[in-house]
Coordinates of C-alpha atoms and ligand atoms in Angstrom, one line a residue:
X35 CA 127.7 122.1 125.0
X36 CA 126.8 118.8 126.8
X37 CA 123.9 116.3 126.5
X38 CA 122.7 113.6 128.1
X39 CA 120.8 110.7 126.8
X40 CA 120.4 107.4 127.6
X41 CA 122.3 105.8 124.8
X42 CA 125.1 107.2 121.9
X43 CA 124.5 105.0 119.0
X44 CA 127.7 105.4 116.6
X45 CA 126.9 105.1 112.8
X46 CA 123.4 105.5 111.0
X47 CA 123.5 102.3 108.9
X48 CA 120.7 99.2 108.9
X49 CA 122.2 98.2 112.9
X50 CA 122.5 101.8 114.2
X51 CA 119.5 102.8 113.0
X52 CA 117.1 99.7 114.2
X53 CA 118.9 99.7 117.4
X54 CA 117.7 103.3 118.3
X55 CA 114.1 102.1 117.1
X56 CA 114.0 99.6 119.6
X57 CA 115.0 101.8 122.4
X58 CA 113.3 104.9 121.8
X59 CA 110.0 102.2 121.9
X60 CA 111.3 101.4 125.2
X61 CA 111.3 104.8 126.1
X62 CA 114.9 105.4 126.3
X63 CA 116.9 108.7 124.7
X64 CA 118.8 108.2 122.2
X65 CA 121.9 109.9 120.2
X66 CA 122.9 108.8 117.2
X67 CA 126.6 110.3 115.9
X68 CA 126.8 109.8 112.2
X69 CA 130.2 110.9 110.1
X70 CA 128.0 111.5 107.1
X71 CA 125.1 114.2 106.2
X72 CA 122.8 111.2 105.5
X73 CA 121.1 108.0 106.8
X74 CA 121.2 104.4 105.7
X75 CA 125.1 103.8 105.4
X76 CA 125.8 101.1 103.0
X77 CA 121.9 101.3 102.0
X78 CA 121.2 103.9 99.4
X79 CA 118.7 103.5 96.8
X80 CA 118.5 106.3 93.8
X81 CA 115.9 106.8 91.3
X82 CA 116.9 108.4 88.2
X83 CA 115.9 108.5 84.5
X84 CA 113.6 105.8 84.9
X85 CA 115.2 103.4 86.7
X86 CA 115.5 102.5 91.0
X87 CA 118.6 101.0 91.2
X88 CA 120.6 100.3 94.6
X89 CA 124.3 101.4 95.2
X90 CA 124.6 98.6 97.9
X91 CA 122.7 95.4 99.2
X92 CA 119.9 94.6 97.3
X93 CA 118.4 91.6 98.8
X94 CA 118.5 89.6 101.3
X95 CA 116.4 86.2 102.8
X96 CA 114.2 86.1 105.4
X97 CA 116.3 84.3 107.6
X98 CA 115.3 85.7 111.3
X99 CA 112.0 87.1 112.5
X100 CA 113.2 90.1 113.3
X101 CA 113.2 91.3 109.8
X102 CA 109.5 91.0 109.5
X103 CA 109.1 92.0 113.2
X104 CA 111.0 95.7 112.1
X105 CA 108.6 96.2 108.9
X106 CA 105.8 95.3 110.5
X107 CA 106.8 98.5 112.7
X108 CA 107.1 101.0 110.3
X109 CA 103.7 102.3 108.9
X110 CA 105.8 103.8 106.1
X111 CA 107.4 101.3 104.3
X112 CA 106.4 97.7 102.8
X113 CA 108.5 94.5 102.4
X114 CA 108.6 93.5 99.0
X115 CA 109.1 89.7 98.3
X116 CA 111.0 89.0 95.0
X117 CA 109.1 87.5 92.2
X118 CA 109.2 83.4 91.5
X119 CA 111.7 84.2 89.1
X120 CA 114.2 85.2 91.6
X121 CA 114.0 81.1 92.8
X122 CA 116.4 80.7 89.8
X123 CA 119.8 81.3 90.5
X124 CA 122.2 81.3 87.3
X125 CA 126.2 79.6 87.3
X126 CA 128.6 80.6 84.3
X127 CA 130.4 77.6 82.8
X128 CA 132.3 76.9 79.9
X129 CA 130.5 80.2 77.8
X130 CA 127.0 79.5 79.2
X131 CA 124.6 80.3 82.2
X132 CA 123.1 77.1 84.0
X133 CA 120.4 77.1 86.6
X134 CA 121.5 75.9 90.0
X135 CA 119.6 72.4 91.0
X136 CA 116.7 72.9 92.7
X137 CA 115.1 69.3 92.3
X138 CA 116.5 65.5 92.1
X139 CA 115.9 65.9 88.5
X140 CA 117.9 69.2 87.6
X141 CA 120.7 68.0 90.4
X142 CA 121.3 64.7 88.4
X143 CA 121.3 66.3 84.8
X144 CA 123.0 69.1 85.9
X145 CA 126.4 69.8 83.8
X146 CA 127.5 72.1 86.8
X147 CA 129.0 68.9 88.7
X148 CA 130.8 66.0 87.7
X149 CA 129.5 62.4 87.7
X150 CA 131.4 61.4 90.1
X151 CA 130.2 63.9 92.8
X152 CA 127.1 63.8 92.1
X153 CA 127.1 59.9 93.5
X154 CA 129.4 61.1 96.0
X155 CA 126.2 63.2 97.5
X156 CA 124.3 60.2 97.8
X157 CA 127.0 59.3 100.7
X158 CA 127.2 62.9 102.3
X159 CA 124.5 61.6 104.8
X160 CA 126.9 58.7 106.1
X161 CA 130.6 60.5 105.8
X162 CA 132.4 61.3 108.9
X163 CA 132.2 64.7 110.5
X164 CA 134.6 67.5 110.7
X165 CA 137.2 67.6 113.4
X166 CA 138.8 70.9 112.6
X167 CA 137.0 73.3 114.0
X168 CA 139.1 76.3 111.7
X169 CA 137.7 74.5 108.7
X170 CA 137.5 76.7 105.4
X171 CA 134.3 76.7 104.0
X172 CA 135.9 75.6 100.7
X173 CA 137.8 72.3 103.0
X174 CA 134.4 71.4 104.5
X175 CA 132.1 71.5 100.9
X176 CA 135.2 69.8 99.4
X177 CA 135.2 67.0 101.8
X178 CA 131.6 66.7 102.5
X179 CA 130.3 67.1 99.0
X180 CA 133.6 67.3 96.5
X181 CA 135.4 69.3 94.6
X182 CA 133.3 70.7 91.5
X183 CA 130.5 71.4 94.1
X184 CA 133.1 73.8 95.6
X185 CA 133.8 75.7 92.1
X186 CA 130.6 75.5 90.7
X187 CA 128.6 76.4 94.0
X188 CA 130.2 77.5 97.1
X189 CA 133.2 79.5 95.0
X190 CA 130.3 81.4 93.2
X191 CA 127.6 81.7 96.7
X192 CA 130.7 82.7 98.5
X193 CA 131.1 85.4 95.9
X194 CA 127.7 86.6 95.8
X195 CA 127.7 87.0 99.9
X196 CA 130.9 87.9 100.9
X197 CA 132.6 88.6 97.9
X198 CA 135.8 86.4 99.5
X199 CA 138.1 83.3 99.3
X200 CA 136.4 80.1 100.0
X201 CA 139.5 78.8 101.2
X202 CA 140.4 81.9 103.5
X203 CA 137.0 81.7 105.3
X204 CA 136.5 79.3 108.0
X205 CA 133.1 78.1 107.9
X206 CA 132.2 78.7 111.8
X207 CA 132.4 81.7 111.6
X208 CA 131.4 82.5 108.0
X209 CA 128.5 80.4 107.4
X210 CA 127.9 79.3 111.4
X211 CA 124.5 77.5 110.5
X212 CA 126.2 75.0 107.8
X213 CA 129.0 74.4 110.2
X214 CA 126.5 73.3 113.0
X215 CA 124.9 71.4 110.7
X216 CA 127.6 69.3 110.4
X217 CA 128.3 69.1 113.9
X218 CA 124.3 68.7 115.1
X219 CA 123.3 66.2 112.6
X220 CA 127.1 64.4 111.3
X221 CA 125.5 65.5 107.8
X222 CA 124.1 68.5 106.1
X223 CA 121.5 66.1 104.0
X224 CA 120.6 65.0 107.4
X225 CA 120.9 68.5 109.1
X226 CA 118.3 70.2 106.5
X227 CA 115.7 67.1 107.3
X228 CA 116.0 67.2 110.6
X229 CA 115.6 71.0 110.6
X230 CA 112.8 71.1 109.0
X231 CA 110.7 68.1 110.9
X232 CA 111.3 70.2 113.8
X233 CA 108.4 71.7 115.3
X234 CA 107.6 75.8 114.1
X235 CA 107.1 78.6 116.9
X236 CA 105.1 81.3 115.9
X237 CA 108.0 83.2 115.3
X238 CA 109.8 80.3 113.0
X239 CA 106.6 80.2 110.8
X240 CA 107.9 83.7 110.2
X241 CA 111.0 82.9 108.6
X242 CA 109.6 82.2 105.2
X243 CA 113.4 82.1 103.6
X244 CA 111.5 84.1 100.8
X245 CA 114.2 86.7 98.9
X246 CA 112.7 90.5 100.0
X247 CA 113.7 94.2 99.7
X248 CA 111.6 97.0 100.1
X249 CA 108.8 98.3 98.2
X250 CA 110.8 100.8 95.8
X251 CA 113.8 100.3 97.0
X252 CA 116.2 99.2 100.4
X253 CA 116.4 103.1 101.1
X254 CA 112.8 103.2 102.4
X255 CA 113.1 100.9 104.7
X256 CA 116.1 103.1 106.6
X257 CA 114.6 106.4 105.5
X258 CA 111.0 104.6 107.5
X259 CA 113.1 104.3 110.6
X260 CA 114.2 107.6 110.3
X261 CA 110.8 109.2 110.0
X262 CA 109.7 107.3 112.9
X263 CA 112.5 108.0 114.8
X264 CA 112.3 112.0 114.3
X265 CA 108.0 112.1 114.2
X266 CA 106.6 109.7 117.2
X267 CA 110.1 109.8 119.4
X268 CA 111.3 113.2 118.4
X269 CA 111.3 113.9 122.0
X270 CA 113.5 111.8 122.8
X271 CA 116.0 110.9 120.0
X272 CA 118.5 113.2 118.5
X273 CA 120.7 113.0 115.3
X274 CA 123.9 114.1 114.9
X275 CA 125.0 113.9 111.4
X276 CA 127.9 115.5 109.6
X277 CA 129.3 114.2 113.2
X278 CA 133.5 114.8 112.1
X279 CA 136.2 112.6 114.6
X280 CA 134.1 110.9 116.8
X281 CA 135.9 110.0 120.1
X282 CA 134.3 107.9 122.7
X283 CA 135.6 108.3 126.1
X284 CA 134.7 106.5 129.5
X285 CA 133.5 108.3 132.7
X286 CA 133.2 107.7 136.1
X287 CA 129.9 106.0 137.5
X288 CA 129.1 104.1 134.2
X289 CA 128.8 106.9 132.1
X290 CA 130.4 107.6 128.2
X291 CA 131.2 110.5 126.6
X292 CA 131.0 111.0 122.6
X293 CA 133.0 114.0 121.5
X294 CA 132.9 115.1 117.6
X295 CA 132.7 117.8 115.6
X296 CA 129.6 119.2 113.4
X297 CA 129.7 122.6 111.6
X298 CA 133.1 123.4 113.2
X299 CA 131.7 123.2 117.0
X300 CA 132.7 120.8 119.2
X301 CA 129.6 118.8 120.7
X302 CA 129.6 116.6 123.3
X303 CA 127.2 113.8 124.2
X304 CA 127.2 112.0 127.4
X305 CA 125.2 108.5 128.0
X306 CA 125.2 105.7 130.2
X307 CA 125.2 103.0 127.4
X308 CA 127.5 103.3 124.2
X309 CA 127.2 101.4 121.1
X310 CA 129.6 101.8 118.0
X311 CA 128.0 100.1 114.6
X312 CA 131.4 100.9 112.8
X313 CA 133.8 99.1 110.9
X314 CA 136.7 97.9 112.3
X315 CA 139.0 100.5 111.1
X316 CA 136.9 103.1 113.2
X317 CA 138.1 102.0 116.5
X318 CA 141.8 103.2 117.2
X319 CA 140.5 106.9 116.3
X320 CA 137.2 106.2 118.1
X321 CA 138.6 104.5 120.9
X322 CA 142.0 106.5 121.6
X323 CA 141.3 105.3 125.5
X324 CA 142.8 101.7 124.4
X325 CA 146.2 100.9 123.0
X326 CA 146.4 100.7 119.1
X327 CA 148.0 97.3 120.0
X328 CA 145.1 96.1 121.5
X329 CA 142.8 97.2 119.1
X330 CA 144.5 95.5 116.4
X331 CA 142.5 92.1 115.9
X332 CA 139.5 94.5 115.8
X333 CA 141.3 97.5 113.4
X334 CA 143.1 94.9 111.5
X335 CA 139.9 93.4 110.4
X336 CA 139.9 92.4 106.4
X337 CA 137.4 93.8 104.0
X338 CA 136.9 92.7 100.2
X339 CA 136.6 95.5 98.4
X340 CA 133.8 95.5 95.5
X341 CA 132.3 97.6 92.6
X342 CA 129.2 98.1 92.3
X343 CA 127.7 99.0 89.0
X344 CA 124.3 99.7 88.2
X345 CA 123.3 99.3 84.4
X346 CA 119.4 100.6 82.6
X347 CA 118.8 99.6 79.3
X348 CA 115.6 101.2 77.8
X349 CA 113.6 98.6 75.8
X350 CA 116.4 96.3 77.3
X351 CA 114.0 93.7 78.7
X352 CA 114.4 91.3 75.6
X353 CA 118.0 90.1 77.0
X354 CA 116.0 89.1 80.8
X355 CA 117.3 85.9 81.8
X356 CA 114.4 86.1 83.8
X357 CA 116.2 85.0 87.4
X358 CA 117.7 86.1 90.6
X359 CA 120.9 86.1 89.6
X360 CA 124.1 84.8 87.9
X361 CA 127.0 83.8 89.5
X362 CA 130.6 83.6 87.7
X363 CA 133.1 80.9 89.7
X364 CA 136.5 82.3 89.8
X365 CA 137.8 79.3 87.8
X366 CA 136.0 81.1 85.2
X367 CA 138.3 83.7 85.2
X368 CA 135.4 86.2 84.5
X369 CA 136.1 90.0 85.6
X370 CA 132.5 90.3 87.5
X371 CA 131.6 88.7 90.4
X372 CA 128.0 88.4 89.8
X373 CA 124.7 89.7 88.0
X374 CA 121.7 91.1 89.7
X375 CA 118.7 91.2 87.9
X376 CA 116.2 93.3 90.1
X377 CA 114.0 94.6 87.1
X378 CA 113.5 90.6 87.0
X379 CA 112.9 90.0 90.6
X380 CA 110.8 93.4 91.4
X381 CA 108.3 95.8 90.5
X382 CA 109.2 99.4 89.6
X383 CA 112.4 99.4 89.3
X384 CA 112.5 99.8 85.6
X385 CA 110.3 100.3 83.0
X386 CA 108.1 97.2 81.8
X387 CA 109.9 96.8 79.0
X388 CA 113.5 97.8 80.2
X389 CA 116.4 96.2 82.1
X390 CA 118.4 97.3 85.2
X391 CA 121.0 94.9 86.1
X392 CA 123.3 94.9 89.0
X393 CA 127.1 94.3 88.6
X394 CA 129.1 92.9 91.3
X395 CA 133.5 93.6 90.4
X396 CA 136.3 92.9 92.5
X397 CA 136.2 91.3 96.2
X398 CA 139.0 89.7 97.9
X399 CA 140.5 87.9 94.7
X400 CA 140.5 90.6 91.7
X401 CA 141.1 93.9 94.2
X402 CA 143.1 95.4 91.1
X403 CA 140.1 96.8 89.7
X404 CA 140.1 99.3 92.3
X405 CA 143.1 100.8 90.3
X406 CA 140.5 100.6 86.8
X407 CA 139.0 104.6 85.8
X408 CA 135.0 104.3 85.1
X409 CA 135.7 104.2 81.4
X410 CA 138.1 100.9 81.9
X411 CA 135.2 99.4 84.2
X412 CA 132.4 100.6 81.3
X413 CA 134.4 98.4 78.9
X414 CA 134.9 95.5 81.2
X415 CA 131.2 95.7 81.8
X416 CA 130.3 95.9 78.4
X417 CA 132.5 93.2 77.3
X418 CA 131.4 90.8 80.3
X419 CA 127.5 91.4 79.6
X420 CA 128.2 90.3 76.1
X421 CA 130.0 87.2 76.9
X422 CA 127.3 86.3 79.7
X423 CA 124.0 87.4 78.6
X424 CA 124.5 88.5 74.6
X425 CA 123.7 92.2 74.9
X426 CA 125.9 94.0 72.4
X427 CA 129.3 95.8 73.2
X428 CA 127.5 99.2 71.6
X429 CA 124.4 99.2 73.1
X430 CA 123.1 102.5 74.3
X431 CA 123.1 102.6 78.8
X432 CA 120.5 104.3 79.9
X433 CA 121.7 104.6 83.0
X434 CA 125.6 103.7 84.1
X435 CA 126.5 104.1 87.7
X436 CA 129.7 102.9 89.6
X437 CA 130.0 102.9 92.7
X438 CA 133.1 101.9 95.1
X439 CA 132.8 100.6 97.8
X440 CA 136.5 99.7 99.6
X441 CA 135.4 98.2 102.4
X442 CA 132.6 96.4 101.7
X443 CA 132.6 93.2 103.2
X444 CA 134.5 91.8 106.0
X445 CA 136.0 88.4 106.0
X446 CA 135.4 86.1 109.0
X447 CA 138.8 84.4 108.8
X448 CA 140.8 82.3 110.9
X449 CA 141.7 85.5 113.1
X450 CA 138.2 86.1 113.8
X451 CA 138.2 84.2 117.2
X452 CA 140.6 86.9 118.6
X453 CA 138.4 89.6 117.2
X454 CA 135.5 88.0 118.9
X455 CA 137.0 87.2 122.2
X456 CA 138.5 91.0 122.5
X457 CA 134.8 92.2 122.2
X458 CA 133.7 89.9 124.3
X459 CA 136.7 91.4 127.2
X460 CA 135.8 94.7 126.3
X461 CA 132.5 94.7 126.9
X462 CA 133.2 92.9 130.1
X463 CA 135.5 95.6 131.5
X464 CA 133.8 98.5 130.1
X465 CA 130.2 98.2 131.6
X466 CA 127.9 100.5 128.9
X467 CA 130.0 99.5 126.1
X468 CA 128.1 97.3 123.5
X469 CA 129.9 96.8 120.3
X470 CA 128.0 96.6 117.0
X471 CA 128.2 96.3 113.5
X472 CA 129.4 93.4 111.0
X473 CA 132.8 93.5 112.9
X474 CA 131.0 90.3 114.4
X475 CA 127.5 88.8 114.4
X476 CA 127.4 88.1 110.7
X477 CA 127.7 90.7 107.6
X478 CA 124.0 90.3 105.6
X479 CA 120.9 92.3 106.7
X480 CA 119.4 89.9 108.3
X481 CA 122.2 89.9 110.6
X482 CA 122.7 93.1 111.4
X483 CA 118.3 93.6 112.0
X484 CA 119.0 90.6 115.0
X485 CA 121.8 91.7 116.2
X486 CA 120.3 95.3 116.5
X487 CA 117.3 93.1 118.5
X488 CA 119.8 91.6 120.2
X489 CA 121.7 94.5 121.6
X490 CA 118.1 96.8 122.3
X491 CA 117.0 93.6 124.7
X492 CA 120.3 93.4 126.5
X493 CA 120.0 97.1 127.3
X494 CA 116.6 97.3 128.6
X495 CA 116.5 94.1 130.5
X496 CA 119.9 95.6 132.5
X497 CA 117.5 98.4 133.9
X498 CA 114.6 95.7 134.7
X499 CA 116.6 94.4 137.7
Ligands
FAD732 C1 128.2 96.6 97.7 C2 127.5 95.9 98.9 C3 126.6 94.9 98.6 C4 125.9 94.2 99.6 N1 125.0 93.3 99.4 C5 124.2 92.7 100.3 C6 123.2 91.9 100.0 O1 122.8 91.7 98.9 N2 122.4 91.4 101.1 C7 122.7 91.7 102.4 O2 122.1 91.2 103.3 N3 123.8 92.5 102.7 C8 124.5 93.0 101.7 N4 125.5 93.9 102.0 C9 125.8 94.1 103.4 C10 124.8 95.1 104.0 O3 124.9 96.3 103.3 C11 125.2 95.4 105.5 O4 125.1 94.2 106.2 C12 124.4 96.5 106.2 O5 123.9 97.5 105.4 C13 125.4 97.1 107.2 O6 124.7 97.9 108.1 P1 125.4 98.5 109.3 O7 124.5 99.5 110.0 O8 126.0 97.5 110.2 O9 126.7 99.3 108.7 P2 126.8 100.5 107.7 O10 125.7 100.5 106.8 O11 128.2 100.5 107.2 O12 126.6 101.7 108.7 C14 127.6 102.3 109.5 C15 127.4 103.8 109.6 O13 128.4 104.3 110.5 C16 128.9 105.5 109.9 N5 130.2 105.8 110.4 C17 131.4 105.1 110.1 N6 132.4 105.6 110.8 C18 131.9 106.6 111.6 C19 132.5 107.5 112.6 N7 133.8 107.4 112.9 N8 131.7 108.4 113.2 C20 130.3 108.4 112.9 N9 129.7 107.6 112.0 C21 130.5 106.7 111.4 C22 128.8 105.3 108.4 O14 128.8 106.5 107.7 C23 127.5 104.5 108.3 O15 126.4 105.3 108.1 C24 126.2 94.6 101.0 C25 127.2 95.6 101.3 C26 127.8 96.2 100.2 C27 128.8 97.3 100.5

């Protein structure tokens, strides 16, 4: 059996998804091949004995239009910004949590950074810029700002984003904005000034850096896409789930074919444009058309690994630390990564007076918790909750939930420039191919919506000429 659409979209996450919004508004056909029997990839939200919890991302910042610009399109879904509480952002040192500065004040009586780096700052504006363009974000902070801001605030940011080294991810291509900071301004004091006296488009003023999910949970903003997708364009855009061994295959005359499997039949899709949204270890059984060897800066791609584990305490709300967050720096030597707090930051997702937390294990630095069972990870929970927030090592869970995720995160390391500049010669030499997904373009949600923006635009102004 063969079909014909305008466009294959490979992979049903956050970028597959909002890509195939964008074109099916354009009036294009879409297909969209997805391995699993559901939507939403790495988003999944689950309700259950009280308590809306999140197996994946949580939150993210408005850091790009396009995120408003996409829930402003789906009559079925709200954005939900986090409360002020989730302005304060908790570091672990030394046995206790301390608020990350957020004033002159906090920043000079802070006990997170020494003395002597805290005058250093007051020079960051007139030190000399970076030459080494394959700077780690860890060498840049260090030289710009000094060495405790590293472990007491990049070490633990870097955690909570990518759940990597510091020292192992080169700032251009891990945190591109700071780097051109540096090299725009000569200073990131000076950067974030200059920044912000520049003058606002109406699509800037939209950028409100405000912390957001979705009302009741990431899932209904996916599942919103969805319904849109099968109810105003169901004419014109197809799901393939339970879609086994995808292959993608080029054609004469512009054209890709998509061949998987689904129920045990072998369905084919044909389409002019073709857009994987995998991870990089997709691509040599997606892409059998070009040599393993070719592939590899693309396949070889590093992920960090984390565990995600989601924790309801009934009556639980009298240990709230009342913030976004806490952070542990890995010269803590802590065996979590990080704490979400989303009963904290937003409504209905516990009880008034319960708790849900969100536990962040593992990443690129402690990957032998992957080898832990659930009931080694309970008691490493339960031990690290008592050390960091005081809840007791017998308290009842109301709700326990682990999830693994083994590739969670890729690393923009130094190899990413390869990686970048193979996608960049594939699409050039296969004309329809358009490659998506965190595999480049940044790893958040914010990413992925404007790169999905990104893609959608390409296409339909190539059939305006
Ligand atoms: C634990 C965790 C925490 C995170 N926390 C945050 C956060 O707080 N904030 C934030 O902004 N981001 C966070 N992220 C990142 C965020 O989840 C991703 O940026 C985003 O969801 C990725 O969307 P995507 O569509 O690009 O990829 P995915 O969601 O991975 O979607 C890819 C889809 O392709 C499908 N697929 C894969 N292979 C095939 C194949 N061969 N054939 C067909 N289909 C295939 C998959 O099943 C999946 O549905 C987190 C990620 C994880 C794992």
């Amino acid at each position: 059996m063969k079909n014909f659409y305008d466009i294959t979209i490979i992979g049903s996450g956050l970028t597959g998804l909002t890509t195939a919004l964008n074109l099916a508004k354009a009036g294009k056909s879409v297909a969209i091949i997805e391995k699993d029997a559901y939507t939403g990839g790495q988003i999944q939200t689950y309700t259950e004995n009280g308590f809306t919890y999140e197996t994946g991302p949580n939150t993210a910042v408005i850091s790009n239009y396009e995120v408003i610009d996409l829930f402003n399109q789906l009559p079925t879904c709200e954005v939900e910004i986090a409360k002020e509480s989730a302005k304060k952002r908790l570091i672990f040192k030394n046995g206790s949590l301390y608020p990350l500065p957020s004033g002159l004040v906090s920043a000079i009586t802070t006990p997170l950074f020494s003395l002597k780096d805290k005058i250093n700052v007051l020079f960051e504006p007139i030190r000399d810029k970076g030459t080494n363009p394959d700077e780690s974000v860890a060498g840049i902070a260090a030289r710009r700002l000094g060495q405790s801001f590293v472990d007491y605030a990049v070490d633990p940011f870097i955690s909570g984003i990518y759940a990597g080294d510091p020292t192992k991810l080169v700032t251009r291509y891990a945190l591109p904005k700071l780097y051109n900071l540096e090299q725009t301004y000569g200073s990131f004091i000076k950067g974030a000034i200059g920044k912000a006296r520049l003058p606002k488009t109406e699509q800037d003023k939209l950028v409100s850096k405000k912390v957001f999910s979705a009302k009741n949970g990431l899932s209904q903003l996916t599942d919103a896409i969805v319904t849109e997708l099968k109810t105003r364009y169901s004419k014109t855009v197809t799901f393939y789930l339970n879609a086994q061994d995808a292959t993608i295959t080029p054609l004469n005359q512009n054209q890709w074919e998509t061949s998987f499997i689904q129920n045990g039949v072998r369905t084919t899709v044909e389409s002019e444009f073709i857009i994987p949204t995998t991870g990089g270890y997709t691509y040599i059984s997606l892409m059998p058309f070009i040599s393993k060897e070719r592939l590899k800066p693309i396949s070889d791609l590093i992920y960090a690994g984390v565990i995600q584990v989601s924790v309801g305490i009934r009556n639980g709300a009298t240990y709230s630390v009342n913030a976004f967050g806490s952070l542990m720096p890995g010269k803590e030597k802590r065996n979590v990564l990080g704490i979400l707090y989303p009963s904290d930051c937003f409504e209905n997702r516990a009880g008034v007076d319960d708790l849900l937390l969100s536990v962040f294990m593992g990443g690129t630095k402690n990957p032998l918790l992957f080898n832990k069972n659930d009931q080694e990870i309970e008691n490493l929970v339960r031990k690290e909750l008592f050390d960091i927030m005081n809840i007791p090592q017998s308290i009842h869970f109301d709700l326990f939930k682990i999830t693994r995720h083994e590739k969670a995160i890729p690393q923009y390391l130094a190899d990413s420039k390869e990686r970048f500049e193979l996608i960049g010669q594939l699409e050039a030499e296969y004309p329809g191919l358009i490659i998506g997904g965190n595999i480049h373009q940044g790893i958040g949600m914010p990413d992925r919506i404007k790169q999905a923006y990104l893609i959608s635009k390409r296409i339909i102004a190539s059939k305006e000429v």
